[in-house]
XYZ file of C-alpha atoms in Angstrom:
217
model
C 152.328 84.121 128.446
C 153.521 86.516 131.072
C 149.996 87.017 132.855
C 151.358 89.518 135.779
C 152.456 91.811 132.947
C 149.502 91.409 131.049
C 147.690 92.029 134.176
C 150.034 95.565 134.717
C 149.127 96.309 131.316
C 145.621 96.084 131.379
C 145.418 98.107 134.671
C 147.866 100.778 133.380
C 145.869 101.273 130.114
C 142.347 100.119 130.757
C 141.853 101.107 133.969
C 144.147 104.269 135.243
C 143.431 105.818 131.652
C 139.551 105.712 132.433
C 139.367 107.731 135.399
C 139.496 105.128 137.899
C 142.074 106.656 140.720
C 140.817 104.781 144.206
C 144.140 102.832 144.825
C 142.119 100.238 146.624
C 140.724 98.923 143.356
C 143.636 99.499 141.243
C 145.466 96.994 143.469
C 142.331 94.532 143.576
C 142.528 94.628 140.169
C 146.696 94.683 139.360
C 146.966 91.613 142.088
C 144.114 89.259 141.341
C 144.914 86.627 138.516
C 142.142 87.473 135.886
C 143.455 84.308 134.294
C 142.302 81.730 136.734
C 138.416 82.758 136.681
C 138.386 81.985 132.964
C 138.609 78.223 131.091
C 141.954 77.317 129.917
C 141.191 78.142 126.710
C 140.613 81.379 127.083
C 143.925 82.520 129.624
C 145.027 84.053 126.812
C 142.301 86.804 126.455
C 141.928 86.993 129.998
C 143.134 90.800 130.155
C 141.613 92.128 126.648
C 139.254 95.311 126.804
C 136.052 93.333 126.565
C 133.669 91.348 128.268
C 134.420 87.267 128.287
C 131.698 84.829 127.530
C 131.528 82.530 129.848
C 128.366 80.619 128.377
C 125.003 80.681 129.405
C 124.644 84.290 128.985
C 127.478 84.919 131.544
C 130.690 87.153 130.899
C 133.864 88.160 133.049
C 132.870 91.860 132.798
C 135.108 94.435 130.939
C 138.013 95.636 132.767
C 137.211 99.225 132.865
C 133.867 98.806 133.413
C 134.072 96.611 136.430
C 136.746 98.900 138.347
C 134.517 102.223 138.004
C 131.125 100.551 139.061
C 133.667 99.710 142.095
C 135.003 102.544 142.446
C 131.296 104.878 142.545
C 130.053 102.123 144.480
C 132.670 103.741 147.393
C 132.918 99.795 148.792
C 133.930 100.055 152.947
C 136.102 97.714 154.780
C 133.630 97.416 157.088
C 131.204 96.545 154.137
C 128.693 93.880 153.479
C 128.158 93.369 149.834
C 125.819 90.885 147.333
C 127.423 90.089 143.753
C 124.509 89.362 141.793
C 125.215 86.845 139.001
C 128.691 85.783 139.923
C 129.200 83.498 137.065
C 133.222 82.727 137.834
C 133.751 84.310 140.753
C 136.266 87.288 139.423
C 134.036 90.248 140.248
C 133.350 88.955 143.768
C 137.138 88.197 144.434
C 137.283 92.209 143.314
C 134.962 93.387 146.057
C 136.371 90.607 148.881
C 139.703 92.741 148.350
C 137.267 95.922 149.121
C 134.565 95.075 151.680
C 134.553 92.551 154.676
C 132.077 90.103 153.574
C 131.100 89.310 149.773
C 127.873 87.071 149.390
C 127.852 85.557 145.636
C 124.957 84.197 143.887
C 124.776 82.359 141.141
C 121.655 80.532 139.619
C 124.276 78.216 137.373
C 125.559 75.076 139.177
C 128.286 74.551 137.254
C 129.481 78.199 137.517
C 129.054 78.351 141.113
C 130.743 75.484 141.850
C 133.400 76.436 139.795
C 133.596 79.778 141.449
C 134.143 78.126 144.699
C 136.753 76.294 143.869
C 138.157 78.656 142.546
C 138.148 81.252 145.052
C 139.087 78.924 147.746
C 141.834 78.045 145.687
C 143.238 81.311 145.883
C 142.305 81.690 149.919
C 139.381 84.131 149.300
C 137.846 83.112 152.500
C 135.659 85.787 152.840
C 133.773 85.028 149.985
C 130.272 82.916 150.151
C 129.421 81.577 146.692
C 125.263 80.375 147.017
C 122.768 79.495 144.507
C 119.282 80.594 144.123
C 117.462 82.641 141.769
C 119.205 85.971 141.048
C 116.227 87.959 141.180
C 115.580 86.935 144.495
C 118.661 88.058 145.702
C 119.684 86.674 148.764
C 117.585 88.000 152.104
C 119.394 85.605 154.562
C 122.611 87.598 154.674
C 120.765 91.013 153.792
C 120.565 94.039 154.121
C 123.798 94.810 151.935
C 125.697 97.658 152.171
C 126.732 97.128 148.388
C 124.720 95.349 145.767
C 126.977 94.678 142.432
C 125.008 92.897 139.598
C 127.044 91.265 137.104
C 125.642 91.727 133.915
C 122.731 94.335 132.127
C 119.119 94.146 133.511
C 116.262 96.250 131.503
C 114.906 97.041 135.134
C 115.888 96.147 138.957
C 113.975 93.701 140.695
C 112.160 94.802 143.606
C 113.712 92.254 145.971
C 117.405 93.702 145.335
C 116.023 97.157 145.867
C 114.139 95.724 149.204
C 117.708 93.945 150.097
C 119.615 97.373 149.806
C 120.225 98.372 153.228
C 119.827 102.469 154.383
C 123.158 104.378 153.013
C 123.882 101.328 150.637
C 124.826 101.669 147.714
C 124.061 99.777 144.001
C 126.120 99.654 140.798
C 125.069 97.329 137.583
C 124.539 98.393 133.447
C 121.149 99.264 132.718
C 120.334 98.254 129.060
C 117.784 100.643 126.588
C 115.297 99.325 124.845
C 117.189 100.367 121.844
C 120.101 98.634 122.760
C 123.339 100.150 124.014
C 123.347 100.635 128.111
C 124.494 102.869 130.787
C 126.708 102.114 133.761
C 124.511 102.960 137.065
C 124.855 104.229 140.498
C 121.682 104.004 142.646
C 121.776 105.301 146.515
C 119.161 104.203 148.802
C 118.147 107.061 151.171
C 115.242 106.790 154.314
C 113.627 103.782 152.103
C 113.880 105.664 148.755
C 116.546 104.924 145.798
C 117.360 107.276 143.514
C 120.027 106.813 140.502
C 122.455 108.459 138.836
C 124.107 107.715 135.224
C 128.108 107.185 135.390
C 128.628 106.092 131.364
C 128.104 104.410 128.053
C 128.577 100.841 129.235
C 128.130 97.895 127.098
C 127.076 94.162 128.808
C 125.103 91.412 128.306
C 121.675 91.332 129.134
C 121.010 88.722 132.454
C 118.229 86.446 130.536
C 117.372 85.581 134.433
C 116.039 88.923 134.740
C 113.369 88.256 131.944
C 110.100 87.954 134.285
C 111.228 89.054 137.135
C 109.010 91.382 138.929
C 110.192 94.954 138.459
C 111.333 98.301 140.098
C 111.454 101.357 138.092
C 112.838 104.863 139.304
C-alpha cells in the first residue's frame, strides 16, 4: 500500500474539505506516518474517516476531528501542551509538530510504552510519554498552555481545569447523555473557563473518566 498517498488523500479530502486551513496542521498531519501508531494489522485502515480502536477503550481519533480541535486550540511554538489519554502516541506526535513541549499521559502500560517507542522511533524528542491516572492530569509539568484530551468525557475533571494555565486553551468531545457529542473549545480567562461548541463530533467515551471528580460550566 502506498501510505504517503493515502496519507495526501486523507488530508486533501478529510481534512482541507472540513474547514481546517492553518497550514501548520495540514503539514503535521500530511507528514506524520498515521500508519506506524497503529498494529500491523490495521496499516491498512490507518487513513479511513473514522476513529481506530485501539483496545481498551482507546482509538486513533478521526482525521478531521483531530486537525480542527488543533486547529481552534491555536497551538504556539512557544507552547506547552498535555495530551490526555495518549493511547499510541499519534495525537501527541500532531501537537509536538505544533507546540515546543508535548507531555503525554497514558494510564495503559502497554500503550504507553508502545507510544514511546514509537515516537522515539521516529525522533519525536520533544515528546514525554508518562503514566498516571488521566484524571489527574499531570501537575509536575503544569500549567499547560494547551490541554488536548483524547477521547469523549461526560464532564472535565477539576484537576485538568486546575492544570490549565491563564490564556490556555482546551479542546476534547464532550458526550450527551443521549449519546452523540460535540467537539469543544474551552478558554481559561483570570481563573475562569468558559466553552464554546465547534461541531457534531463522534468519540469514544474515556471509561477512566467514570468517577472522576467533576467540573461543570
Amino acid at each position: 500500500m502506498d501510505f504517503s498517498a493515502a496519507r495526501h488523500n486523507m488530508v486533501e479530502s478529510q481534512v482541507r474539505t472540513n474547514k481546517v486551513r492553518d497550514p501548520l496542521v495540514l503539514e503535521a498531519m500530511e507528514t506524520l506516518p498515521r500508519e506506524k501508531f497503529v498494529p500491523e494489522r490495521l496499516q491498512a485502515l490507518a487513513y479511513m474517516d473514522e476513529d481506530i480502536s485501539l483496545g481498551g477503550g482507546r482509538v486513533l481519533m478521526e482525521p478531521m476531528v483531530l486537525a480542527r480541535l488543533l486547529q481552534a486550540a491555536d497551538v504556539k511554538a512557544e507552547d506547552i501542551a498535555l495530551v490526555v489519554g495518549c493511547a499510541s502516541g499519534y495525537e501527541a506526535a500532531a501537537l509536538s509538530k505544533l507546540a515546543a513541549t508535548v507531555v503525554a499521559l497514558e494510564s495503559d502500560k502497554a500503550l504507553a510504552d508502545e507510544a514511546a517507542h514509537t515516537l522515539a522511533a521516529l525522533g519525536l524528542d520533544t515528546v514525554a510519554v508518562v503514566e498516571g491516572a488521566l484524571p489527574a492530569g499531570y501537575p509536575e509539568q503544569g500549567p499547560y498552555d494547551v490541554i488536548f484530551i483524547n477521547g469523549g468525557v461526560a464532564e472535565v475533571p477539576a484537576a485538568l481545569r486546575d492544570q490549565l494555565a491563564d490564556g490556555g486553551r482546551m479542546v476534547y468531545v464532550a458526550l450527551g447523555a443521549r449519546g452523540g457529542g460535540q467537539a469543544v473549545l474551552a478558554n481559561k480567562q483570570d481563573g475562569v473557563l468558559s466553552q464554546v461548541d465547534l461541531f457534531d463530533a463522534a468519540c469514544p467515551l474515556l471509561h477512566d473518566f467514570a468517577n472522576a471528580p467533576k467540573f461543570t460550566f
